[in-house]
JSON list of C-alpha atoms in Angstrom, two decimals:
[
{"chain": "A", "resi": 1, "resn": "UNK", "atom": "CA", "xyz": [96.52, 112.15, 114.00]},
{"chain": "A", "resi": 2, "resn": "UNK", "atom": "CA", "xyz": [96.33, 109.19, 112.16]},
{"chain": "A", "resi": 3, "resn": "UNK", "atom": "CA", "xyz": [95.07, 108.34, 108.67]},
{"chain": "A", "resi": 4, "resn": "UNK", "atom": "CA", "xyz": [95.88, 108.03, 105.10]},
{"chain": "A", "resi": 5, "resn": "UNK", "atom": "CA", "xyz": [97.59, 110.70, 102.97]},
{"chain": "A", "resi": 6, "resn": "UNK", "atom": "CA", "xyz": [97.44, 110.70, 98.94]},
{"chain": "A", "resi": 7, "resn": "UNK", "atom": "CA", "xyz": [99.43, 113.13, 96.89]},
{"chain": "A", "resi": 8, "resn": "UNK", "atom": "CA", "xyz": [98.98, 115.07, 94.91]},
{"chain": "A", "resi": 9, "resn": "UNK", "atom": "CA", "xyz": [95.50, 115.72, 94.76]},
{"chain": "A", "resi": 10, "resn": "UNK", "atom": "CA", "xyz": [95.26, 116.54, 91.07]},
{"chain": "A", "resi": 11, "resn": "UNK", "atom": "CA", "xyz": [97.66, 115.11, 88.83]},
{"chain": "A", "resi": 12, "resn": "UNK", "atom": "CA", "xyz": [98.52, 115.84, 85.17]},
{"chain": "A", "resi": 13, "resn": "UNK", "atom": "CA", "xyz": [100.31, 114.12, 82.46]},
{"chain": "A", "resi": 14, "resn": "UNK", "atom": "CA", "xyz": [100.73, 113.67, 78.86]},
{"chain": "A", "resi": 15, "resn": "UNK", "atom": "CA", "xyz": [99.94, 110.58, 77.32]},
{"chain": "A", "resi": 16, "resn": "UNK", "atom": "CA", "xyz": [102.72, 107.86, 77.08]},
{"chain": "A", "resi": 17, "resn": "UNK", "atom": "CA", "xyz": [104.12, 108.84, 80.41]},
{"chain": "A", "resi": 18, "resn": "UNK", "atom": "CA", "xyz": [104.29, 106.50, 83.20]},
{"chain": "A", "resi": 19, "resn": "UNK", "atom": "CA", "xyz": [102.98, 108.04, 86.59]},
{"chain": "A", "resi": 20, "resn": "UNK", "atom": "CA", "xyz": [103.30, 107.17, 90.34]},
{"chain": "A", "resi": 21, "resn": "UNK", "atom": "CA", "xyz": [100.80, 107.88, 92.95]},
{"chain": "A", "resi": 22, "resn": "UNK", "atom": "CA", "xyz": [101.61, 108.37, 96.32]},
{"chain": "A", "resi": 23, "resn": "UNK", "atom": "CA", "xyz": [99.85, 106.81, 99.31]},
{"chain": "A", "resi": 24, "resn": "UNK", "atom": "CA", "xyz": [100.94, 106.59, 102.97]},
{"chain": "A", "resi": 25, "resn": "UNK", "atom": "CA", "xyz": [99.36, 105.37, 105.91]},
{"chain": "A", "resi": 26, "resn": "UNK", "atom": "CA", "xyz": [100.23, 105.81, 109.53]},
{"chain": "A", "resi": 27, "resn": "UNK", "atom": "CA", "xyz": [97.63, 103.46, 111.06]},
{"chain": "A", "resi": 28, "resn": "UNK", "atom": "CA", "xyz": [99.69, 100.58, 111.32]},
{"chain": "A", "resi": 29, "resn": "UNK", "atom": "CA", "xyz": [97.39, 98.62, 109.03]},
{"chain": "A", "resi": 30, "resn": "UNK", "atom": "CA", "xyz": [98.67, 95.48, 107.26]},
{"chain": "A", "resi": 31, "resn": "UNK", "atom": "CA", "xyz": [96.70, 95.46, 104.15]},
{"chain": "A", "resi": 32, "resn": "UNK", "atom": "CA", "xyz": [96.58, 98.39, 101.38]},
{"chain": "A", "resi": 33, "resn": "UNK", "atom": "CA", "xyz": [94.43, 98.75, 98.83]},
{"chain": "A", "resi": 34, "resn": "UNK", "atom": "CA", "xyz": [94.19, 100.49, 95.26]},
{"chain": "A", "resi": 35, "resn": "UNK", "atom": "CA", "xyz": [90.80, 101.56, 93.85]},
{"chain": "A", "resi": 36, "resn": "UNK", "atom": "CA", "xyz": [89.98, 103.44, 90.60]},
{"chain": "A", "resi": 37, "resn": "UNK", "atom": "CA", "xyz": [86.25, 105.30, 90.79]},
{"chain": "A", "resi": 38, "resn": "UNK", "atom": "CA", "xyz": [84.43, 106.06, 87.67]},
{"chain": "A", "resi": 39, "resn": "UNK", "atom": "CA", "xyz": [80.94, 107.76, 87.74]},
{"chain": "A", "resi": 40, "resn": "UNK", "atom": "CA", "xyz": [78.39, 105.00, 87.72]},
{"chain": "A", "resi": 41, "resn": "UNK", "atom": "CA", "xyz": [80.91, 102.26, 88.02]},
{"chain": "A", "resi": 42, "resn": "UNK", "atom": "CA", "xyz": [81.63, 102.40, 91.95]},
{"chain": "A", "resi": 43, "resn": "UNK", "atom": "CA", "xyz": [85.11, 101.27, 93.30]},
{"chain": "A", "resi": 44, "resn": "UNK", "atom": "CA", "xyz": [86.95, 98.76, 91.47]},
{"chain": "A", "resi": 45, "resn": "UNK", "atom": "CA", "xyz": [89.87, 97.30, 92.72]},
{"chain": "A", "resi": 46, "resn": "UNK", "atom": "CA", "xyz": [93.22, 97.35, 90.92]},
{"chain": "A", "resi": 47, "resn": "UNK", "atom": "CA", "xyz": [95.75, 95.74, 93.48]},
{"chain": "A", "resi": 48, "resn": "UNK", "atom": "CA", "xyz": [95.96, 94.94, 96.98]},
{"chain": "A", "resi": 49, "resn": "UNK", "atom": "CA", "xyz": [98.35, 93.92, 99.60]},
{"chain": "A", "resi": 50, "resn": "UNK", "atom": "CA", "xyz": [97.97, 92.25, 102.82]},
{"chain": "A", "resi": 51, "resn": "UNK", "atom": "CA", "xyz": [101.68, 92.24, 103.99]},
{"chain": "A", "resi": 52, "resn": "UNK", "atom": "CA", "xyz": [104.92, 94.00, 103.23]},
{"chain": "A", "resi": 53, "resn": "UNK", "atom": "CA", "xyz": [106.56, 92.73, 99.90]},
{"chain": "A", "resi": 54, "resn": "UNK", "atom": "CA", "xyz": [103.23, 90.88, 98.79]},
{"chain": "A", "resi": 55, "resn": "UNK", "atom": "CA", "xyz": [100.50, 92.03, 96.56]},
{"chain": "A", "resi": 56, "resn": "UNK", "atom": "CA", "xyz": [97.65, 90.78, 94.40]},
{"chain": "A", "resi": 57, "resn": "UNK", "atom": "CA", "xyz": [95.86, 91.68, 91.25]},
{"chain": "A", "resi": 58, "resn": "UNK", "atom": "CA", "xyz": [92.50, 93.04, 91.88]},
{"chain": "A", "resi": 59, "resn": "UNK", "atom": "CA", "xyz": [89.76, 93.34, 89.10]},
{"chain": "A", "resi": 60, "resn": "UNK", "atom": "CA", "xyz": [91.49, 95.77, 86.70]},
{"chain": "A", "resi": 61, "resn": "UNK", "atom": "CA", "xyz": [95.30, 95.46, 87.04]},
{"chain": "A", "resi": 62, "resn": "UNK", "atom": "CA", "xyz": [96.12, 95.57, 83.55]},
{"chain": "A", "resi": 63, "resn": "UNK", "atom": "CA", "xyz": [98.29, 98.90, 83.22]},
{"chain": "A", "resi": 64, "resn": "UNK", "atom": "CA", "xyz": [99.11, 99.57, 86.52]},
{"chain": "A", "resi": 65, "resn": "UNK", "atom": "CA", "xyz": [101.69, 98.44, 88.88]},
{"chain": "A", "resi": 66, "resn": "UNK", "atom": "CA", "xyz": [102.54, 98.69, 92.56]},
{"chain": "A", "resi": 67, "resn": "UNK", "atom": "CA", "xyz": [105.27, 97.91, 95.34]},
{"chain": "A", "resi": 68, "resn": "UNK", "atom": "CA", "xyz": [104.73, 97.42, 98.96]},
{"chain": "A", "resi": 69, "resn": "UNK", "atom": "CA", "xyz": [108.85, 97.76, 100.29]},
{"chain": "A", "resi": 70, "resn": "UNK", "atom": "CA", "xyz": [107.24, 99.41, 103.51]},
{"chain": "A", "resi": 71, "resn": "UNK", "atom": "CA", "xyz": [104.21, 98.53, 105.98]},
{"chain": "A", "resi": 72, "resn": "UNK", "atom": "CA", "xyz": [103.13, 102.31, 105.58]},
{"chain": "A", "resi": 73, "resn": "UNK", "atom": "CA", "xyz": [103.68, 102.92, 101.83]},
{"chain": "A", "resi": 74, "resn": "UNK", "atom": "CA", "xyz": [101.82, 101.66, 99.06]},
{"chain": "A", "resi": 75, "resn": "UNK", "atom": "CA", "xyz": [102.64, 103.31, 95.62]},
{"chain": "A", "resi": 76, "resn": "UNK", "atom": "CA", "xyz": [100.75, 102.99, 92.53]},
{"chain": "A", "resi": 77, "resn": "UNK", "atom": "CA", "xyz": [102.30, 103.79, 89.17]},
{"chain": "A", "resi": 78, "resn": "UNK", "atom": "CA", "xyz": [99.84, 104.10, 85.99]},
{"chain": "A", "resi": 79, "resn": "UNK", "atom": "CA", "xyz": [101.88, 102.86, 82.95]},
{"chain": "A", "resi": 80, "resn": "UNK", "atom": "CA", "xyz": [101.65, 104.06, 79.46]},
{"chain": "A", "resi": 81, "resn": "UNK", "atom": "CA", "xyz": [99.63, 100.80, 78.78]},
{"chain": "A", "resi": 82, "resn": "UNK", "atom": "CA", "xyz": [96.60, 101.74, 80.89]},
{"chain": "A", "resi": 83, "resn": "UNK", "atom": "CA", "xyz": [94.15, 102.74, 77.69]},
{"chain": "A", "resi": 84, "resn": "UNK", "atom": "CA", "xyz": [92.05, 105.13, 79.87]},
{"chain": "A", "resi": 85, "resn": "UNK", "atom": "CA", "xyz": [93.87, 106.17, 82.85]},
{"chain": "A", "resi": 86, "resn": "UNK", "atom": "CA", "xyz": [92.05, 109.32, 83.43]},
{"chain": "A", "resi": 87, "resn": "UNK", "atom": "CA", "xyz": [90.38, 108.64, 86.60]},
{"chain": "A", "resi": 88, "resn": "UNK", "atom": "CA", "xyz": [89.65, 109.17, 90.42]},
{"chain": "A", "resi": 89, "resn": "UNK", "atom": "CA", "xyz": [92.25, 106.93, 92.15]},
{"chain": "A", "resi": 90, "resn": "UNK", "atom": "CA", "xyz": [91.57, 105.72, 95.94]},
{"chain": "A", "resi": 91, "resn": "UNK", "atom": "CA", "xyz": [93.78, 104.15, 98.35]},
{"chain": "A", "resi": 92, "resn": "UNK", "atom": "CA", "xyz": [92.59, 102.59, 101.47]},
{"chain": "A", "resi": 93, "resn": "UNK", "atom": "CA", "xyz": [93.84, 100.60, 103.99]},
{"chain": "A", "resi": 94, "resn": "UNK", "atom": "CA", "xyz": [92.51, 98.19, 106.71]},
{"chain": "A", "resi": 95, "resn": "UNK", "atom": "CA", "xyz": [93.52, 95.71, 109.68]},
{"chain": "A", "resi": 96, "resn": "UNK", "atom": "CA", "xyz": [92.32, 92.47, 110.00]},
{"chain": "A", "resi": 97, "resn": "UNK", "atom": "CA", "xyz": [90.14, 92.16, 113.32]},
{"chain": "A", "resi": 98, "resn": "UNK", "atom": "CA", "xyz": [89.94, 88.76, 114.84]},
{"chain": "A", "resi": 99, "resn": "UNK", "atom": "CA", "xyz": [86.73, 88.24, 113.20]},
{"chain": "A", "resi": 100, "resn": "UNK", "atom": "CA", "xyz": [88.27, 88.27, 109.93]},
{"chain": "A", "resi": 101, "resn": "UNK", "atom": "CA", "xyz": [86.78, 91.56, 108.84]},
{"chain": "A", "resi": 102, "resn": "UNK", "atom": "CA", "xyz": [88.53, 94.27, 106.64]},
{"chain": "A", "resi": 103, "resn": "UNK", "atom": "CA", "xyz": [86.44, 97.77, 107.37]},
{"chain": "A", "resi": 104, "resn": "UNK", "atom": "CA", "xyz": [88.96, 100.07, 105.18]},
{"chain": "A", "resi": 105, "resn": "UNK", "atom": "CA", "xyz": [89.71, 103.93, 105.77]},
{"chain": "A", "resi": 106, "resn": "UNK", "atom": "CA", "xyz": [90.24, 105.60, 102.83]},
{"chain": "A", "resi": 107, "resn": "UNK", "atom": "CA", "xyz": [92.45, 108.55, 101.63]},
{"chain": "A", "resi": 108, "resn": "UNK", "atom": "CA", "xyz": [91.34, 111.79, 100.18]},
{"chain": "A", "resi": 109, "resn": "UNK", "atom": "CA", "xyz": [92.05, 110.30, 96.51]},
{"chain": "A", "resi": 110, "resn": "UNK", "atom": "CA", "xyz": [94.04, 111.79, 93.79]},
{"chain": "A", "resi": 111, "resn": "UNK", "atom": "CA", "xyz": [92.20, 112.71, 90.35]},
{"chain": "A", "resi": 112, "resn": "UNK", "atom": "CA", "xyz": [94.77, 111.89, 87.36]},
{"chain": "A", "resi": 113, "resn": "UNK", "atom": "CA", "xyz": [94.11, 113.51, 83.99]},
{"chain": "A", "resi": 114, "resn": "UNK", "atom": "CA", "xyz": [95.91, 112.41, 81.31]},
{"chain": "A", "resi": 115, "resn": "UNK", "atom": "CA", "xyz": [96.21, 114.33, 77.78]},
{"chain": "B", "resi": 1, "resn": "UNK", "atom": "CA", "xyz": [83.20, 85.98, 91.46]},
{"chain": "B", "resi": 2, "resn": "UNK", "atom": "CA", "xyz": [81.59, 88.16, 94.09]},
{"chain": "B", "resi": 3, "resn": "UNK", "atom": "CA", "xyz": [79.17, 90.72, 92.78]},
{"chain": "B", "resi": 4, "resn": "UNK", "atom": "CA", "xyz": [77.29, 93.58, 94.39]},
{"chain": "B", "resi": 5, "resn": "UNK", "atom": "CA", "xyz": [74.14, 94.83, 93.45]},
{"chain": "B", "resi": 6, "resn": "UNK", "atom": "CA", "xyz": [72.90, 98.38, 94.11]},
{"chain": "B", "resi": 7, "resn": "UNK", "atom": "CA", "xyz": [69.24, 98.70, 92.74]},
{"chain": "B", "resi": 8, "resn": "UNK", "atom": "CA", "xyz": [69.06, 102.63, 92.56]},
{"chain": "B", "resi": 9, "resn": "UNK", "atom": "CA", "xyz": [71.75, 104.91, 90.99]},
{"chain": "B", "resi": 10, "resn": "UNK", "atom": "CA", "xyz": [70.18, 107.92, 91.87]},
{"chain": "B", "resi": 11, "resn": "UNK", "atom": "CA", "xyz": [67.54, 108.85, 94.80]},
{"chain": "B", "resi": 12, "resn": "UNK", "atom": "CA", "xyz": [65.80, 112.25, 95.12]},
{"chain": "B", "resi": 13, "resn": "UNK", "atom": "CA", "xyz": [63.80, 112.60, 98.49]},
{"chain": "B", "resi": 14, "resn": "UNK", "atom": "CA", "xyz": [62.17, 115.45, 100.67]},
{"chain": "B", "resi": 15, "resn": "UNK", "atom": "CA", "xyz": [63.78, 115.98, 104.09]},
{"chain": "B", "resi": 16, "resn": "UNK", "atom": "CA", "xyz": [61.96, 113.87, 106.56]},
{"chain": "B", "resi": 17, "resn": "UNK", "atom": "CA", "xyz": [60.98, 111.47, 103.84]},
{"chain": "B", "resi": 18, "resn": "UNK", "atom": "CA", "xyz": [62.17, 107.87, 104.73]},
{"chain": "B", "resi": 19, "resn": "UNK", "atom": "CA", "xyz": [65.09, 106.27, 103.13]},
{"chain": "B", "resi": 20, "resn": "UNK", "atom": "CA", "xyz": [65.65, 102.40, 102.09]},
{"chain": "B", "resi": 21, "resn": "UNK", "atom": "CA", "xyz": [68.46, 101.79, 99.83]},
{"chain": "B", "resi": 22, "resn": "UNK", "atom": "CA", "xyz": [68.53, 98.27, 98.46]},
{"chain": "B", "resi": 23, "resn": "UNK", "atom": "CA", "xyz": [72.01, 96.30, 98.22]},
{"chain": "B", "resi": 24, "resn": "UNK", "atom": "CA", "xyz": [72.10, 92.55, 97.07]},
{"chain": "B", "resi": 25, "resn": "UNK", "atom": "CA", "xyz": [75.10, 90.36, 96.87]},
{"chain": "B", "resi": 26, "resn": "UNK", "atom": "CA", "xyz": [76.09, 86.91, 95.13]},
{"chain": "B", "resi": 27, "resn": "UNK", "atom": "CA", "xyz": [78.21, 85.14, 97.41]},
{"chain": "B", "resi": 28, "resn": "UNK", "atom": "CA", "xyz": [76.69, 82.40, 99.33]},
{"chain": "B", "resi": 29, "resn": "UNK", "atom": "CA", "xyz": [78.99, 81.72, 102.00]},
{"chain": "B", "resi": 30, "resn": "UNK", "atom": "CA", "xyz": [79.86, 83.79, 104.91]},
{"chain": "B", "resi": 31, "resn": "UNK", "atom": "CA", "xyz": [79.94, 87.59, 104.60]},
{"chain": "B", "resi": 32, "resn": "UNK", "atom": "CA", "xyz": [80.98, 90.69, 106.54]},
{"chain": "B", "resi": 33, "resn": "UNK", "atom": "CA", "xyz": [78.71, 93.39, 105.30]},
{"chain": "B", "resi": 34, "resn": "UNK", "atom": "CA", "xyz": [79.78, 97.06, 105.09]},
{"chain": "B", "resi": 35, "resn": "UNK", "atom": "CA", "xyz": [77.79, 100.48, 103.69]},
{"chain": "B", "resi": 36, "resn": "UNK", "atom": "CA", "xyz": [80.19, 103.63, 103.17]},
{"chain": "B", "resi": 37, "resn": "UNK", "atom": "CA", "xyz": [79.29, 106.70, 102.44]},
{"chain": "B", "resi": 38, "resn": "UNK", "atom": "CA", "xyz": [80.96, 109.81, 100.55]},
{"chain": "B", "resi": 39, "resn": "UNK", "atom": "CA", "xyz": [79.70, 113.37, 101.31]},
{"chain": "B", "resi": 40, "resn": "UNK", "atom": "CA", "xyz": [80.77, 115.85, 98.99]},
{"chain": "B", "resi": 41, "resn": "UNK", "atom": "CA", "xyz": [84.23, 116.91, 99.06]},
{"chain": "B", "resi": 42, "resn": "UNK", "atom": "CA", "xyz": [84.98, 114.48, 102.00]},
{"chain": "B", "resi": 43, "resn": "UNK", "atom": "CA", "xyz": [86.56, 111.21, 102.02]},
{"chain": "B", "resi": 44, "resn": "UNK", "atom": "CA", "xyz": [84.89, 107.55, 101.74]},
{"chain": "B", "resi": 45, "resn": "UNK", "atom": "CA", "xyz": [84.07, 106.71, 105.14]},
{"chain": "B", "resi": 46, "resn": "UNK", "atom": "CA", "xyz": [82.50, 103.64, 106.95]},
{"chain": "B", "resi": 47, "resn": "UNK", "atom": "CA", "xyz": [78.62, 104.30, 107.91]},
{"chain": "B", "resi": 48, "resn": "UNK", "atom": "CA", "xyz": [78.04, 100.76, 109.12]},
{"chain": "B", "resi": 49, "resn": "UNK", "atom": "CA", "xyz": [78.89, 97.32, 109.33]},
{"chain": "B", "resi": 50, "resn": "UNK", "atom": "CA", "xyz": [77.86, 93.72, 109.79]},
{"chain": "B", "resi": 51, "resn": "UNK", "atom": "CA", "xyz": [80.25, 90.73, 111.10]},
{"chain": "B", "resi": 52, "resn": "UNK", "atom": "CA", "xyz": [78.07, 88.31, 113.10]},
{"chain": "B", "resi": 53, "resn": "UNK", "atom": "CA", "xyz": [75.04, 88.60, 115.75]},
{"chain": "B", "resi": 54, "resn": "UNK", "atom": "CA", "xyz": [72.24, 90.56, 115.56]},
{"chain": "B", "resi": 55, "resn": "UNK", "atom": "CA", "xyz": [71.18, 90.83, 111.90]},
{"chain": "B", "resi": 56, "resn": "UNK", "atom": "CA", "xyz": [69.94, 94.56, 112.36]},
{"chain": "B", "resi": 57, "resn": "UNK", "atom": "CA", "xyz": [72.80, 97.00, 112.96]},
{"chain": "B", "resi": 58, "resn": "UNK", "atom": "CA", "xyz": [73.06, 100.74, 113.54]},
{"chain": "B", "resi": 59, "resn": "UNK", "atom": "CA", "xyz": [75.49, 103.19, 112.35]},
{"chain": "B", "resi": 60, "resn": "UNK", "atom": "CA", "xyz": [76.13, 106.63, 112.71]},
{"chain": "B", "resi": 61, "resn": "UNK", "atom": "CA", "xyz": [73.67, 109.38, 111.85]},
{"chain": "B", "resi": 62, "resn": "UNK", "atom": "CA", "xyz": [70.80, 107.54, 112.62]},
{"chain": "B", "resi": 63, "resn": "UNK", "atom": "CA", "xyz": [71.23, 105.04, 109.78]},
{"chain": "B", "resi": 64, "resn": "UNK", "atom": "CA", "xyz": [70.62, 101.14, 110.05]},
{"chain": "B", "resi": 65, "resn": "UNK", "atom": "CA", "xyz": [70.73, 98.00, 108.01]},
{"chain": "B", "resi": 66, "resn": "UNK", "atom": "CA", "xyz": [69.30, 94.79, 107.91]},
{"chain": "B", "resi": 67, "resn": "UNK", "atom": "CA", "xyz": [70.90, 91.56, 106.77]},
{"chain": "B", "resi": 68, "resn": "UNK", "atom": "CA", "xyz": [68.69, 89.13, 105.41]},
{"chain": "B", "resi": 69, "resn": "UNK", "atom": "CA", "xyz": [70.82, 86.09, 104.72]},
{"chain": "B", "resi": 70, "resn": "UNK", "atom": "CA", "xyz": [67.98, 84.18, 102.76]},
{"chain": "B", "resi": 71, "resn": "UNK", "atom": "CA", "xyz": [67.90, 87.19, 100.35]},
{"chain": "B", "resi": 72, "resn": "UNK", "atom": "CA", "xyz": [71.33, 87.90, 100.29]},
{"chain": "B", "resi": 73, "resn": "UNK", "atom": "CA", "xyz": [70.57, 91.30, 100.94]},
{"chain": "B", "resi": 74, "resn": "UNK", "atom": "CA", "xyz": [71.73, 94.31, 103.23]},
{"chain": "B", "resi": 75, "resn": "UNK", "atom": "CA", "xyz": [69.69, 97.25, 102.54]},
{"chain": "B", "resi": 76, "resn": "UNK", "atom": "CA", "xyz": [70.29, 100.60, 104.34]},
{"chain": "B", "resi": 77, "resn": "UNK", "atom": "CA", "xyz": [67.46, 102.57, 105.94]},
{"chain": "B", "resi": 78, "resn": "UNK", "atom": "CA", "xyz": [66.82, 106.02, 107.75]},
{"chain": "B", "resi": 79, "resn": "UNK", "atom": "CA", "xyz": [63.26, 107.02, 108.92]},
{"chain": "B", "resi": 80, "resn": "UNK", "atom": "CA", "xyz": [63.92, 110.67, 108.34]},
{"chain": "B", "resi": 81, "resn": "UNK", "atom": "CA", "xyz": [66.28, 112.14, 105.84]},
{"chain": "B", "resi": 82, "resn": "UNK", "atom": "CA", "xyz": [68.08, 115.37, 106.35]},
{"chain": "B", "resi": 83, "resn": "UNK", "atom": "CA", "xyz": [69.72, 117.53, 103.79]},
{"chain": "B", "resi": 84, "resn": "UNK", "atom": "CA", "xyz": [73.05, 116.88, 105.12]},
{"chain": "B", "resi": 85, "resn": "UNK", "atom": "CA", "xyz": [72.46, 113.21, 104.02]},
{"chain": "B", "resi": 86, "resn": "UNK", "atom": "CA", "xyz": [73.48, 114.26, 100.34]},
{"chain": "B", "resi": 87, "resn": "UNK", "atom": "CA", "xyz": [76.24, 111.90, 99.32]},
{"chain": "B", "resi": 88, "resn": "UNK", "atom": "CA", "xyz": [76.94, 109.02, 97.52]},
{"chain": "B", "resi": 89, "resn": "UNK", "atom": "CA", "xyz": [76.52, 105.45, 99.31]},
{"chain": "B", "resi": 90, "resn": "UNK", "atom": "CA", "xyz": [78.23, 102.35, 98.61]},
{"chain": "B", "resi": 91, "resn": "UNK", "atom": "CA", "xyz": [77.42, 98.70, 99.79]},
{"chain": "B", "resi": 92, "resn": "UNK", "atom": "CA", "xyz": [80.42, 96.25, 100.30]},
{"chain": "B", "resi": 93, "resn": "UNK", "atom": "CA", "xyz": [81.06, 93.06, 100.88]},
{"chain": "B", "resi": 94, "resn": "UNK", "atom": "CA", "xyz": [83.93, 90.56, 102.21]},
{"chain": "B", "resi": 95, "resn": "UNK", "atom": "CA", "xyz": [83.99, 86.91, 101.57]},
{"chain": "B", "resi": 96, "resn": "UNK", "atom": "CA", "xyz": [84.96, 86.03, 105.16]},
{"chain": "B", "resi": 97, "resn": "UNK", "atom": "CA", "xyz": [88.74, 86.05, 105.34]},
{"chain": "B", "resi": 98, "resn": "UNK", "atom": "CA", "xyz": [89.29, 86.88, 101.72]},
{"chain": "B", "resi": 99, "resn": "UNK", "atom": "CA", "xyz": [91.41, 90.13, 102.39]},
{"chain": "B", "resi": 100, "resn": "UNK", "atom": "CA", "xyz": [89.13, 92.17, 100.28]},
{"chain": "B", "resi": 101, "resn": "UNK", "atom": "CA", "xyz": [85.90, 93.78, 99.38]},
{"chain": "B", "resi": 102, "resn": "UNK", "atom": "CA", "xyz": [83.84, 94.14, 96.30]},
{"chain": "B", "resi": 103, "resn": "UNK", "atom": "CA", "xyz": [81.93, 97.49, 96.17]},
{"chain": "B", "resi": 104, "resn": "UNK", "atom": "CA", "xyz": [78.49, 97.85, 94.28]},
{"chain": "B", "resi": 105, "resn": "UNK", "atom": "CA", "xyz": [78.52, 100.47, 91.89]},
{"chain": "B", "resi": 106, "resn": "UNK", "atom": "CA", "xyz": [76.91, 103.09, 94.45]},
{"chain": "B", "resi": 107, "resn": "UNK", "atom": "CA", "xyz": [73.87, 105.29, 94.73]},
{"chain": "B", "resi": 108, "resn": "UNK", "atom": "CA", "xyz": [73.58, 109.08, 94.84]},
{"chain": "B", "resi": 109, "resn": "UNK", "atom": "CA", "xyz": [71.27, 110.26, 97.37]},
{"chain": "B", "resi": 110, "resn": "UNK", "atom": "CA", "xyz": [69.90, 113.75, 97.16]},
{"chain": "B", "resi": 111, "resn": "UNK", "atom": "CA", "xyz": [68.11, 115.23, 99.69]},
{"chain": "B", "resi": 112, "resn": "UNK", "atom": "CA", "xyz": [66.03, 118.45, 98.80]},
{"chain": "B", "resi": 113, "resn": "UNK", "atom": "CA", "xyz": [65.59, 121.03, 101.52]}
]
């Protein structure tokens, strides 16, 4: 059945290492998003992509990178330059309706812990 | 830049009490509005949405929200909450055709049985 998968559910890394979080969708959605969720701070947009081979920075892109080589995949790399990488990361996708709305569908998230 | 304010960070209610969660946004143009809910251990999911037309929209599980353009508000309501409504609720706003949403900080609702 259709949906968004994120793997792994929990990820542990040592400080100074880059780490890549996976996000795959089979909803045939054009747009994909990465958010970071911290307690009391809601969802903050890291990067988003409205079409294959194109993406834009969100509000907190520093220390992160993405690629969008395939419609169904939007991996996020947390680099060693990200000062506070421990967080819960959510991937989402949406399809643009004729009304222009962007109702989003979310994955289960990856909890990254960097020590 | 667009901003979204959710006034209540944590709300505690008893079952059968009425609920209203506030949401205000800053953008003055055409917007699409959403409420999302995250039940414990589950994915974030859409509760209801507003694109145009009737400003009173109904969502799943008896929730509704009213868009008041003059107040830049989209408050979520439910006449009688249940223990199963315990969750975190997020308001989100799209500037029309912007391609991305801005989320509020979320409101944690705890319903006591």
